[in-house]
Amino acid sequence: MRDIRYTSSPLLASKTPVWRSKFIVAMLALAFIVLIGRAAYVQVFDNAFFQRQGQVRFARTLELPASRGRILDRNGLLLASSVVAPSIWAIPEDVERDPARRRELARLLGMPLAELNKKLADEDKTFVWLKRQVDEPVARQIAALKLAGIYQRKEYKRKYPEGEAAAHVVGFANVENQGQEGAELSFEKRLAGRAGSRRVIKDRLGRVVETVGDEIPPVDGQDLQLSIDSKVQFFAYQKLRDAVTSHKAKSGSVVVLDAQTGEVLALANYPSYSPDNRRHLSGAQLRNIAITDTFEPGSTMKPVTVAMALEAGKVTPQTLIATAPGTYKLDKFTIRDTHNYGTLTVEGVVQKSSNVGSLKIAQRLSAQEMWETYTALGYGRKPDLAFPGAASGRVRHWKGWRPVEQATMAYGYGLSASLFQMAHSYTAFSHDGRVIPATLLKAPEGATVEGVRVFSEKNARAVRKMLEMAAGPGGTGQRAQTVGYSVGGKSGTARKQVGKGYASNKYRAWFTGMAPIDKPRVIVAVMVDEPSNGVYYGGAVAAPVFSEVVQQTLRIMGVQPDMAVKPAIVAEQVEESF
């Protein structure tokens, strides 16, 4: 190679102009001045914007969740409570990609590996929930994996020890701990509490490096004590479930009230659902049929009609009513009894459940008198009960009634009511003529309930005697009899309305009554919808449920039996008028 001497290069040997050096130095100085000015602008003169941006990226307000209040039954037993249930979240871009460790994480989270990978691939690169509210043992196992990018947040999960039996009355809260149904929704403000907060600085990995400002501690929700007795609730649900299943019915409901205080001791529906597992639920399963659905109550309204006539002085218990020949023609309609009962006393009209006798008693009353009594008993009005979706039912204003409507209302057609309204109206008979307020909350010890007088004490007692006859020998509700306790009640069998008419083979079976009859302690109302196993009368389908629930409830309440001899229970098929 040729020897090249760079030092003798003409280019290097040429003399550089002085102005060029000065220009370069000046440009460098100017750049430094610009940087210093920019730094001064950012750090001193207008730093608010950049502080906000820094806070957005690194400062976080952490919510400190409040523990939701417990729901207790009247005896202090748990119906709903909150337990610690950490939620698992991730920063997807930081999560390890080791297939074996991801597979183990997916197993602990109870999800397919493909679903886990999809969450980590498709979601926001800085935050994604993997699973909300896992059990603490699972959370500890996940923490033990020490996977990068996987974090936990403390949350609370609701547990419902009574499960399906109390689902419709207790309801449930969602994953955000907000009440969605039942008492959880009705008493949301009392149960929810108030979340606290803590302002912190986090690094890019989500780790807290500094606390900023004062911490606001959470305020836990208040406990709620319901009037429900969990033992009565479970037993009522169990017997209702058995009845609906054995009669191949569509659904059923039971309401149990304390006849002296108005407290709701049980409110059960079947089919039900598990509040702890709410996947694939339908609206029909969530609906509290006993409160939200209304029906024509049928013959269970006949004691109300008789009580109206007694109060108006139009009849006495021994007034004779001619029901022969078992039919009555009114306008274009023919009203029928199942048998020709001939001449009955007013007591006999209730005992035999005569439609003809009931309408003839109603004809002695004015439409206004009947409407005002229905309203006073709570029909056509939304119940004053802290519960979502309570239905008001329907009772048209008396000025629009036709004679045939007044007649059919006498035996429970032409108006609608919920099962709860029916049970509540019977407090007028159990409480010596006064309708008392109903409540889902436990009443204070020694509290007195006055109520609103609708009937006189004498007339209320007279109707109780008729209810006892209706549930006794010769009555339509003989299967309501219990061992050791006297009972009174009225069965009902109502055809279901389909379109503008009534179905010929679809019925609702009812029974509403009370016990012990001389001084009632409980009111029980039962409804079974569309029994389809060959038997559909209220006295055969609903009355046996009433019998079992009454007997068990009175025993749980510690009520002494008022009958020394086991009553005779009639086993043959019982027929009744609609």
mmCIF file of C-alpha atoms in Angstrom, residues 191-534:
data_model
loop_
_atom_site.group_PDB
_atom_site.id
_atom_site.type_symbol
_atom_site.label_atom_id
_atom_site.label_comp_id
_atom_site.label_asym_id
_atom_site.label_seq_id
_atom_site.Cartn_x
_atom_site.Cartn_y
_atom_site.Cartn_z
ATOM 1 C CA LEU A 191 -76.281 -1.199 54.663
ATOM 2 C CA ALA A 192 -73.797 0.359 52.230
ATOM 3 C CA GLY A 193 -71.697 2.519 54.541
ATOM 4 C CA ARG A 194 -69.224 5.039 53.064
ATOM 5 C CA ALA A 195 -65.943 4.192 51.352
ATOM 6 C CA GLY A 196 -62.729 5.861 52.510
ATOM 7 C CA SER A 197 -59.759 6.996 50.390
ATOM 8 C CA ARG A 198 -55.976 7.305 50.413
ATOM 9 C CA ARG A 199 -53.847 9.425 48.039
ATOM 10 C CA VAL A 200 -50.611 7.709 47.021
ATOM 11 C CA ILE A 201 -47.737 7.874 44.528
ATOM 12 C CA LYS A 202 -47.128 4.687 42.562
ATOM 13 C CA ASP A 203 -44.203 3.602 40.408
ATOM 14 C CA ARG A 204 -44.672 2.185 36.910
ATOM 15 C CA LEU A 205 -45.096 -1.306 38.353
ATOM 16 C CA GLY A 206 -48.075 -0.223 40.438
ATOM 17 C CA ARG A 207 -46.225 -0.306 43.751
ATOM 18 C CA VAL A 208 -47.046 2.352 46.350
ATOM 19 C CA VAL A 209 -43.912 4.390 47.065
ATOM 20 C CA GLU A 210 -45.376 7.316 49.002
ATOM 21 C CA THR A 211 -48.602 8.385 50.741
ATOM 22 C CA VAL A 212 -49.777 11.904 49.985
ATOM 23 C CA GLY A 213 -52.119 13.810 52.298
ATOM 24 C CA ASP A 214 -54.408 12.479 55.006
ATOM 25 C CA GLU A 215 -56.167 9.133 54.828
ATOM 26 C CA ILE A 216 -59.987 9.159 55.040
ATOM 27 C CA PRO A 217 -61.035 5.959 56.828
ATOM 28 C CA PRO A 218 -64.081 4.021 55.561
ATOM 29 C CA VAL A 219 -67.340 3.981 57.524
ATOM 30 C CA ASP A 220 -68.832 0.490 57.632
ATOM 31 C CA GLY A 221 -72.538 -0.023 56.937
ATOM 32 C CA GLN A 222 -75.069 -0.541 59.714
ATOM 33 C CA ASP A 223 -76.483 -3.948 60.563
ATOM 34 C CA LEU A 224 -80.130 -4.572 59.684
ATOM 35 C CA GLN A 225 -82.425 -6.799 61.724
ATOM 36 C CA LEU A 226 -85.437 -8.081 59.836
ATOM 37 C CA SER A 227 -88.658 -9.433 61.294
ATOM 38 C CA ILE A 228 -88.056 -12.706 59.419
ATOM 39 C CA ASP A 229 -87.614 -15.844 61.499
ATOM 40 C CA SER A 230 -85.106 -17.957 59.537
ATOM 41 C CA LYS A 231 -86.522 -21.216 60.935
ATOM 42 C CA VAL A 232 -90.078 -20.331 59.921
ATOM 43 C CA GLN A 233 -88.787 -19.084 56.568
ATOM 44 C CA PHE A 234 -86.950 -22.323 55.822
ATOM 45 C CA PHE A 235 -89.859 -24.536 56.873
ATOM 46 C CA ALA A 236 -92.378 -22.513 54.834
ATOM 47 C CA TYR A 237 -90.122 -22.676 51.766
ATOM 48 C CA GLN A 238 -89.604 -26.404 52.190
ATOM 49 C CA LYS A 239 -93.330 -27.214 52.442
ATOM 50 C CA LEU A 240 -94.178 -24.884 49.564
ATOM 51 C CA ARG A 241 -91.521 -26.506 47.381
ATOM 52 C CA ASP A 242 -92.925 -29.949 48.161
ATOM 53 C CA ALA A 243 -96.457 -28.837 47.288
ATOM 54 C CA VAL A 244 -95.477 -27.186 43.997
ATOM 55 C CA THR A 245 -93.468 -30.265 43.004
ATOM 56 C CA SER A 246 -96.073 -32.860 43.993
ATOM 57 C CA HIS A 247 -98.933 -30.993 42.284
ATOM 58 C CA LYS A 248 -96.794 -30.249 39.190
ATOM 59 C CA ALA A 249 -97.591 -26.569 39.611
ATOM 60 C CA LYS A 250 -96.000 -23.586 37.904
ATOM 61 C CA SER A 251 -95.063 -21.725 41.116
ATOM 62 C CA GLY A 252 -96.200 -20.962 44.637
ATOM 63 C CA SER A 253 -95.890 -18.466 47.495
ATOM 64 C CA VAL A 254 -96.322 -18.375 51.269
ATOM 65 C CA VAL A 255 -96.675 -15.342 53.538
ATOM 66 C CA VAL A 256 -96.537 -15.659 57.333
ATOM 67 C CA LEU A 257 -97.464 -12.620 59.464
ATOM 68 C CA ASP A 258 -97.441 -12.095 63.204
ATOM 69 C CA ALA A 259 -101.160 -11.501 63.760
ATOM 70 C CA GLN A 260 -100.577 -9.138 66.685
ATOM 71 C CA THR A 261 -97.595 -7.025 65.557
ATOM 72 C CA GLY A 262 -97.820 -7.129 61.750
ATOM 73 C CA GLU A 263 -94.236 -8.411 61.458
ATOM 74 C CA VAL A 264 -93.453 -10.537 58.405
ATOM 75 C CA LEU A 265 -92.152 -13.844 59.812
ATOM 76 C CA ALA A 266 -91.706 -15.550 56.446
ATOM 77 C CA LEU A 267 -92.087 -14.692 52.800
ATOM 78 C CA ALA A 268 -91.216 -17.588 50.500
ATOM 79 C CA ASN A 269 -91.552 -18.314 46.785
ATOM 80 C CA TYR A 270 -90.839 -21.336 44.658
ATOM 81 C CA PRO A 271 -89.051 -21.643 42.229
ATOM 82 C CA SER A 272 -86.258 -19.683 43.853
ATOM 83 C CA TYR A 273 -82.554 -19.098 43.206
ATOM 84 C CA SER A 274 -79.240 -19.113 45.070
ATOM 85 C CA PRO A 275 -78.026 -15.561 45.842
ATOM 86 C CA ASP A 276 -74.436 -16.861 45.868
ATOM 87 C CA ASN A 277 -74.703 -18.246 42.328
ATOM 88 C CA ARG A 278 -76.729 -16.005 40.057
ATOM 89 C CA ARG A 279 -75.617 -17.222 36.639
ATOM 90 C CA HIS A 280 -78.305 -17.741 34.005
ATOM 91 C CA LEU A 281 -81.066 -16.209 36.138
ATOM 92 C CA SER A 282 -84.324 -15.145 34.512
ATOM 93 C CA GLY A 283 -86.586 -12.284 35.548
ATOM 94 C CA ALA A 284 -89.246 -14.795 36.594
ATOM 95 C CA GLN A 285 -86.867 -16.369 39.114
ATOM 96 C CA LEU A 286 -85.944 -13.010 40.628
ATOM 97 C CA ARG A 287 -89.541 -11.786 40.970
ATOM 98 C CA ASN A 288 -90.975 -11.927 44.482
ATOM 99 C CA ILE A 289 -94.350 -13.314 43.420
ATOM 100 C CA ALA A 290 -95.967 -12.906 46.848
ATOM 101 C CA ILE A 291 -95.539 -9.119 46.636
ATOM 102 C CA THR A 292 -95.093 -8.163 42.991
ATOM 103 C CA ASP A 293 -97.744 -10.307 41.257
ATOM 104 C CA THR A 294 -101.485 -9.774 41.578
ATOM 105 C CA PHE A 295 -104.328 -12.225 40.990
ATOM 106 C CA GLU A 296 -108.064 -12.523 41.394
ATOM 107 C CA PRO A 297 -108.293 -14.033 44.899
ATOM 108 C CA GLY A 298 -111.496 -16.005 44.469
ATOM 109 C CA SER A 299 -113.362 -17.316 47.507
ATOM 110 C CA THR A 300 -110.837 -15.979 50.029
ATOM 111 C CA MET A 301 -112.720 -12.664 49.626
ATOM 112 C CA LYS A 302 -116.046 -14.052 50.865
ATOM 113 C CA PRO A 303 -115.301 -13.431 54.571
ATOM 114 C CA VAL A 304 -114.560 -9.796 53.668
ATOM 115 C CA THR A 305 -117.923 -9.484 51.921
ATOM 116 C CA VAL A 306 -119.718 -10.931 54.939
ATOM 117 C CA ALA A 307 -117.811 -8.645 57.316
ATOM 118 C CA MET A 308 -118.939 -5.627 55.270
ATOM 119 C CA ALA A 309 -122.572 -6.665 55.513
ATOM 120 C CA LEU A 310 -122.294 -7.325 59.270
ATOM 121 C CA GLU A 311 -120.699 -3.914 59.788
ATOM 122 C CA ALA A 312 -123.397 -2.194 57.726
ATOM 123 C CA GLY A 313 -126.099 -3.940 59.751
ATOM 124 C CA LYS A 314 -127.561 -5.614 56.681
ATOM 125 C CA VAL A 315 -127.235 -9.165 58.035
ATOM 126 C CA THR A 316 -126.432 -11.126 61.172
ATOM 127 C CA PRO A 317 -124.527 -14.435 61.341
ATOM 128 C CA GLN A 318 -127.893 -16.265 61.463
ATOM 129 C CA THR A 319 -129.635 -14.377 58.635
ATOM 130 C CA LEU A 320 -131.020 -16.862 56.120
ATOM 131 C CA ILE A 321 -129.892 -16.622 52.509
ATOM 132 C CA ALA A 322 -131.674 -18.588 49.778
ATOM 133 C CA THR A 323 -129.142 -20.089 47.360
ATOM 134 C CA ALA A 324 -131.431 -22.616 45.596
ATOM 135 C CA PRO A 325 -131.270 -23.915 42.948
ATOM 136 C CA GLY A 326 -127.503 -23.276 43.048
ATOM 137 C CA THR A 327 -127.517 -20.800 40.171
ATOM 138 C CA TYR A 328 -128.318 -17.117 39.816
ATOM 139 C CA LYS A 329 -128.917 -15.223 36.579
ATOM 140 C CA LEU A 330 -127.692 -11.628 36.473
ATOM 141 C CA ASP A 331 -127.881 -9.696 33.187
ATOM 142 C CA LYS A 332 -126.417 -12.098 30.627
ATOM 143 C CA PHE A 333 -124.386 -14.037 33.171
ATOM 144 C CA THR A 334 -125.156 -17.108 35.229
ATOM 145 C CA ILE A 335 -123.374 -17.494 38.593
ATOM 146 C CA ARG A 336 -123.143 -21.065 39.892
ATOM 147 C CA ASP A 337 -122.375 -23.021 43.047
ATOM 148 C CA THR A 338 -120.853 -26.494 42.887
ATOM 149 C CA HIS A 339 -123.969 -27.820 44.685
ATOM 150 C CA ASN A 340 -127.502 -26.709 45.427
ATOM 151 C CA TYR A 341 -127.093 -25.717 49.084
ATOM 152 C CA GLY A 342 -130.703 -24.563 49.486
ATOM 153 C CA THR A 343 -131.150 -22.039 52.280
ATOM 154 C CA LEU A 344 -128.004 -21.166 54.272
ATOM 155 C CA THR A 345 -127.267 -18.896 57.182
ATOM 156 C CA VAL A 346 -124.644 -16.234 56.615
ATOM 157 C CA GLU A 347 -122.238 -18.480 58.547
ATOM 158 C CA GLY A 348 -123.194 -21.314 56.205
ATOM 159 C CA VAL A 349 -122.455 -19.186 53.144
ATOM 160 C CA VAL A 350 -118.829 -18.852 54.288
ATOM 161 C CA GLN A 351 -118.616 -22.467 55.453
ATOM 162 C CA LYS A 352 -119.939 -23.905 52.173
ATOM 163 C CA SER A 353 -118.282 -21.192 50.038
ATOM 164 C CA SER A 354 -121.491 -20.323 48.195
ATOM 165 C CA ASN A 355 -121.062 -17.902 45.301
ATOM 166 C CA VAL A 356 -124.809 -17.312 45.075
ATOM 167 C CA GLY A 357 -125.066 -16.606 48.782
ATOM 168 C CA SER A 358 -122.099 -14.187 48.664
ATOM 169 C CA LEU A 359 -123.480 -12.167 45.782
ATOM 170 C CA LYS A 360 -126.907 -11.936 47.430
ATOM 171 C CA ILE A 361 -125.243 -10.570 50.574
ATOM 172 C CA ALA A 362 -123.261 -8.067 48.449
ATOM 173 C CA GLN A 363 -126.474 -6.895 46.778
ATOM 174 C CA ARG A 364 -127.600 -5.547 50.164
ATOM 175 C CA LEU A 365 -124.609 -3.205 50.173
ATOM 176 C CA SER A 366 -123.943 -0.123 48.089
ATOM 177 C CA ALA A 367 -121.007 -0.103 45.697
ATOM 178 C CA GLN A 368 -119.517 2.824 47.600
ATOM 179 C CA GLU A 369 -119.612 0.922 50.913
ATOM 180 C CA MET A 370 -117.811 -2.017 49.371
ATOM 181 C CA TRP A 371 -115.177 0.131 47.650
ATOM 182 C CA GLU A 372 -114.415 2.130 50.801
ATOM 183 C CA THR A 373 -113.959 -1.082 52.807
ATOM 184 C CA TYR A 374 -111.700 -2.628 50.178
ATOM 185 C CA THR A 375 -109.582 0.531 50.239
ATOM 186 C CA ALA A 376 -109.441 0.582 54.041
ATOM 187 C CA LEU A 377 -108.238 -3.037 53.997
ATOM 188 C CA GLY A 378 -105.395 -2.088 51.615
ATOM 189 C CA TYR A 379 -106.759 -3.371 48.317
ATOM 190 C CA GLY A 380 -105.984 -1.223 45.291
ATOM 191 C CA ARG A 381 -103.214 0.563 47.194
ATOM 192 C CA LYS A 382 -99.474 -0.084 47.230
ATOM 193 C CA PRO A 383 -98.533 -1.755 50.528
ATOM 194 C CA ASP A 384 -96.655 0.465 52.951
ATOM 195 C CA LEU A 385 -93.799 -2.004 52.995
ATOM 196 C CA ALA A 386 -90.128 -1.239 52.424
ATOM 197 C CA PHE A 387 -89.744 -3.596 49.504
ATOM 198 C CA PRO A 388 -89.017 -2.971 45.797
ATOM 199 C CA GLY A 389 -91.736 -3.664 43.268
ATOM 200 C CA ALA A 390 -94.650 -4.116 45.682
ATOM 201 C CA ALA A 391 -97.825 -4.138 43.572
ATOM 202 C CA SER A 392 -100.957 -2.159 44.407
ATOM 203 C CA GLY A 393 -103.459 -4.513 42.797
ATOM 204 C CA ARG A 394 -106.618 -3.213 41.183
ATOM 205 C CA VAL A 395 -109.998 -2.160 42.508
ATOM 206 C CA ARG A 396 -111.888 0.092 40.123
ATOM 207 C CA HIS A 397 -113.625 3.131 41.568
ATOM 208 C CA TRP A 398 -117.163 2.309 42.646
ATOM 209 C CA LYS A 399 -118.760 4.845 40.295
ATOM 210 C CA GLY A 400 -117.816 2.668 37.320
ATOM 211 C CA TRP A 401 -119.137 -0.629 38.714
ATOM 212 C CA ARG A 402 -121.873 -2.522 36.907
ATOM 213 C CA PRO A 403 -124.247 -4.744 38.937
ATOM 214 C CA VAL A 404 -122.520 -7.891 37.684
ATOM 215 C CA GLU A 405 -119.110 -6.531 38.772
ATOM 216 C CA GLN A 406 -120.367 -5.813 42.274
ATOM 217 C CA ALA A 407 -121.740 -9.349 42.383
ATOM 218 C CA THR A 408 -118.526 -11.051 41.202
ATOM 219 C CA MET A 409 -116.365 -9.004 43.561
ATOM 220 C CA ALA A 410 -118.341 -10.558 46.420
ATOM 221 C CA TYR A 411 -116.617 -13.868 45.684
ATOM 222 C CA GLY A 412 -113.242 -12.567 44.506
ATOM 223 C CA TYR A 413 -113.525 -11.875 40.779
ATOM 224 C CA GLY A 414 -113.227 -8.447 39.141
ATOM 225 C CA LEU A 415 -110.520 -7.186 41.484
ATOM 226 C CA SER A 416 -106.907 -8.207 41.917
ATOM 227 C CA ALA A 417 -104.548 -8.402 44.888
ATOM 228 C CA SER A 418 -101.180 -9.847 45.795
ATOM 229 C CA LEU A 419 -100.857 -12.717 48.245
ATOM 230 C CA PHE A 420 -99.275 -10.306 50.700
ATOM 231 C CA GLN A 421 -102.259 -7.916 50.456
ATOM 232 C CA MET A 422 -104.618 -10.811 51.133
ATOM 233 C CA ALA A 423 -102.681 -11.896 54.225
ATOM 234 C CA HIS A 424 -102.428 -8.309 55.464
ATOM 235 C CA SER A 425 -106.163 -7.655 55.061
ATOM 236 C CA TYR A 426 -106.899 -10.597 57.376
ATOM 237 C CA THR A 427 -105.248 -8.683 60.256
ATOM 238 C CA ALA A 428 -108.632 -6.941 60.469
ATOM 239 C CA PHE A 429 -110.045 -10.255 61.729
ATOM 240 C CA SER A 430 -107.081 -11.333 63.865
ATOM 241 C CA HIS A 431 -106.725 -7.941 65.555
ATOM 242 C CA ASP A 432 -110.397 -7.527 66.498
ATOM 243 C CA GLY A 433 -111.397 -5.290 63.604
ATOM 244 C CA ARG A 434 -108.231 -3.220 63.144
ATOM 245 C CA VAL A 435 -105.907 -3.401 60.142
ATOM 246 C CA ILE A 436 -102.393 -3.099 61.504
ATOM 247 C CA PRO A 437 -99.271 -1.955 59.614
ATOM 248 C CA ALA A 438 -97.039 -4.681 58.222
ATOM 249 C CA THR A 439 -93.275 -4.442 58.556
ATOM 250 C CA LEU A 440 -90.158 -6.285 57.417
ATOM 251 C CA LEU A 441 -88.161 -4.917 60.370
ATOM 252 C CA LYS A 442 -88.214 -6.430 63.827
ATOM 253 C CA ALA A 443 -90.520 -4.465 66.124
ATOM 254 C CA PRO A 444 -89.045 -3.178 69.406
ATOM 255 C CA GLU A 445 -89.784 -5.299 72.441
ATOM 256 C CA GLY A 446 -93.039 -4.272 74.110
ATOM 257 C CA ALA A 447 -94.120 -2.082 71.190
ATOM 258 C CA THR A 448 -97.884 -1.663 70.844
ATOM 259 C CA VAL A 449 -99.705 -1.628 67.514
ATOM 260 C CA GLU A 450 -102.968 0.271 67.196
ATOM 261 C CA GLY A 451 -103.915 0.002 63.535
ATOM 262 C CA VAL A 452 -106.960 1.460 61.776
ATOM 263 C CA ARG A 453 -110.392 0.233 62.738
ATOM 264 C CA VAL A 454 -112.402 -1.200 59.838
ATOM 265 C CA PHE A 455 -114.807 -3.572 61.628
ATOM 266 C CA SER A 456 -116.138 -3.695 65.158
ATOM 267 C CA GLU A 457 -114.624 -6.178 67.587
ATOM 268 C CA LYS A 458 -117.909 -8.086 67.703
ATOM 269 C CA ASN A 459 -118.082 -8.485 63.933
ATOM 270 C CA ALA A 460 -114.398 -9.440 63.645
ATOM 271 C CA ARG A 461 -114.937 -12.211 66.189
ATOM 272 C CA ALA A 462 -118.057 -13.352 64.331
ATOM 273 C CA VAL A 463 -116.063 -13.685 61.102
ATOM 274 C CA ARG A 464 -113.328 -15.602 62.943
ATOM 275 C CA LYS A 465 -115.982 -18.090 64.010
ATOM 276 C CA MET A 466 -117.083 -18.446 60.371
ATOM 277 C CA LEU A 467 -113.461 -19.027 59.319
ATOM 278 C CA GLU A 468 -113.228 -21.746 61.963
ATOM 279 C CA MET A 469 -116.358 -23.369 60.532
ATOM 280 C CA ALA A 470 -114.959 -23.140 56.987
ATOM 281 C CA ALA A 471 -111.837 -25.017 58.132
ATOM 282 C CA GLY A 472 -113.820 -27.551 60.169
ATOM 283 C CA PRO A 473 -116.245 -30.403 59.495
ATOM 284 C CA GLY A 474 -118.551 -29.534 56.603
ATOM 285 C CA GLY A 475 -116.275 -26.725 55.400
ATOM 286 C CA THR A 476 -114.116 -26.448 52.285
ATOM 287 C CA GLY A 477 -110.820 -26.121 54.140
ATOM 288 C CA GLN A 478 -110.852 -29.179 56.390
ATOM 289 C CA ARG A 479 -107.289 -30.114 55.434
ATOM 290 C CA ALA A 480 -106.105 -26.939 57.119
ATOM 291 C CA GLN A 481 -106.628 -28.558 60.534
ATOM 292 C CA THR A 482 -103.538 -28.915 62.743
ATOM 293 C CA VAL A 483 -102.628 -31.006 65.767
ATOM 294 C CA GLY A 484 -103.150 -29.125 69.007
ATOM 295 C CA TYR A 485 -104.172 -25.741 67.602
ATOM 296 C CA SER A 486 -107.539 -24.404 66.504
ATOM 297 C CA VAL A 487 -107.466 -22.810 63.076
ATOM 298 C CA GLY A 488 -109.739 -20.769 60.871
ATOM 299 C CA GLY A 489 -109.384 -19.847 57.249
ATOM 300 C CA LYS A 490 -110.857 -19.689 53.795
ATOM 301 C CA SER A 491 -109.867 -21.588 50.703
ATOM 302 C CA GLY A 492 -110.150 -20.206 47.209
ATOM 303 C CA THR A 493 -109.899 -21.574 43.684
ATOM 304 C CA ALA A 494 -109.745 -18.955 40.951
ATOM 305 C CA ARG A 495 -109.734 -19.569 37.245
ATOM 306 C CA LYS A 496 -106.799 -17.864 35.533
ATOM 307 C CA GLN A 497 -107.599 -15.050 33.166
ATOM 308 C CA VAL A 498 -106.372 -15.584 29.616
ATOM 309 C CA GLY A 499 -106.899 -12.659 27.273
ATOM 310 C CA LYS A 500 -110.430 -11.364 27.729
ATOM 311 C CA GLY A 501 -111.767 -14.571 29.212
ATOM 312 C CA TYR A 502 -110.889 -17.340 31.651
ATOM 313 C CA ALA A 503 -109.021 -20.557 30.974
ATOM 314 C CA SER A 504 -111.058 -23.722 31.424
ATOM 315 C CA ASN A 505 -108.179 -25.757 32.866
ATOM 316 C CA LYS A 506 -105.851 -23.301 34.611
ATOM 317 C CA TYR A 507 -106.390 -22.369 38.257
ATOM 318 C CA ARG A 508 -104.781 -20.745 41.260
ATOM 319 C CA ALA A 509 -105.341 -22.449 44.579
ATOM 320 C CA TRP A 510 -105.433 -20.241 47.684
ATOM 321 C CA PHE A 511 -105.803 -20.592 51.409
ATOM 322 C CA THR A 512 -105.659 -17.745 53.924
ATOM 323 C CA GLY A 513 -106.267 -18.173 57.635
ATOM 324 C CA MET A 514 -105.041 -17.782 61.205
ATOM 325 C CA ALA A 515 -104.426 -19.661 64.448
ATOM 326 C CA PRO A 516 -105.198 -20.134 67.302
ATOM 327 C CA ILE A 517 -108.649 -18.932 66.392
ATOM 328 C CA ASP A 518 -109.688 -17.332 69.719
ATOM 329 C CA LYS A 519 -106.547 -15.226 69.977
ATOM 330 C CA PRO A 520 -104.668 -15.470 66.685
ATOM 331 C CA ARG A 521 -100.870 -15.328 66.767
ATOM 332 C CA VAL A 522 -100.124 -15.993 63.103
ATOM 333 C CA ILE A 523 -101.730 -15.374 59.732
ATOM 334 C CA VAL A 524 -100.647 -17.659 56.904
ATOM 335 C CA ALA A 525 -101.541 -17.192 53.237
ATOM 336 C CA VAL A 526 -100.684 -19.816 50.597
ATOM 337 C CA MET A 527 -100.993 -19.645 46.815
ATOM 338 C CA VAL A 528 -100.176 -22.419 44.339
ATOM 339 C CA ASP A 529 -100.259 -21.432 40.671
ATOM 340 C CA GLU A 530 -101.538 -23.885 38.047
ATOM 341 C CA PRO A 531 -101.585 -27.210 39.896
ATOM 342 C CA SER A 532 -101.833 -29.806 37.143
ATOM 343 C CA ASN A 533 -101.687 -33.211 38.798
ATOM 344 C CA GLY A 534 -105.451 -33.800 38.821
#
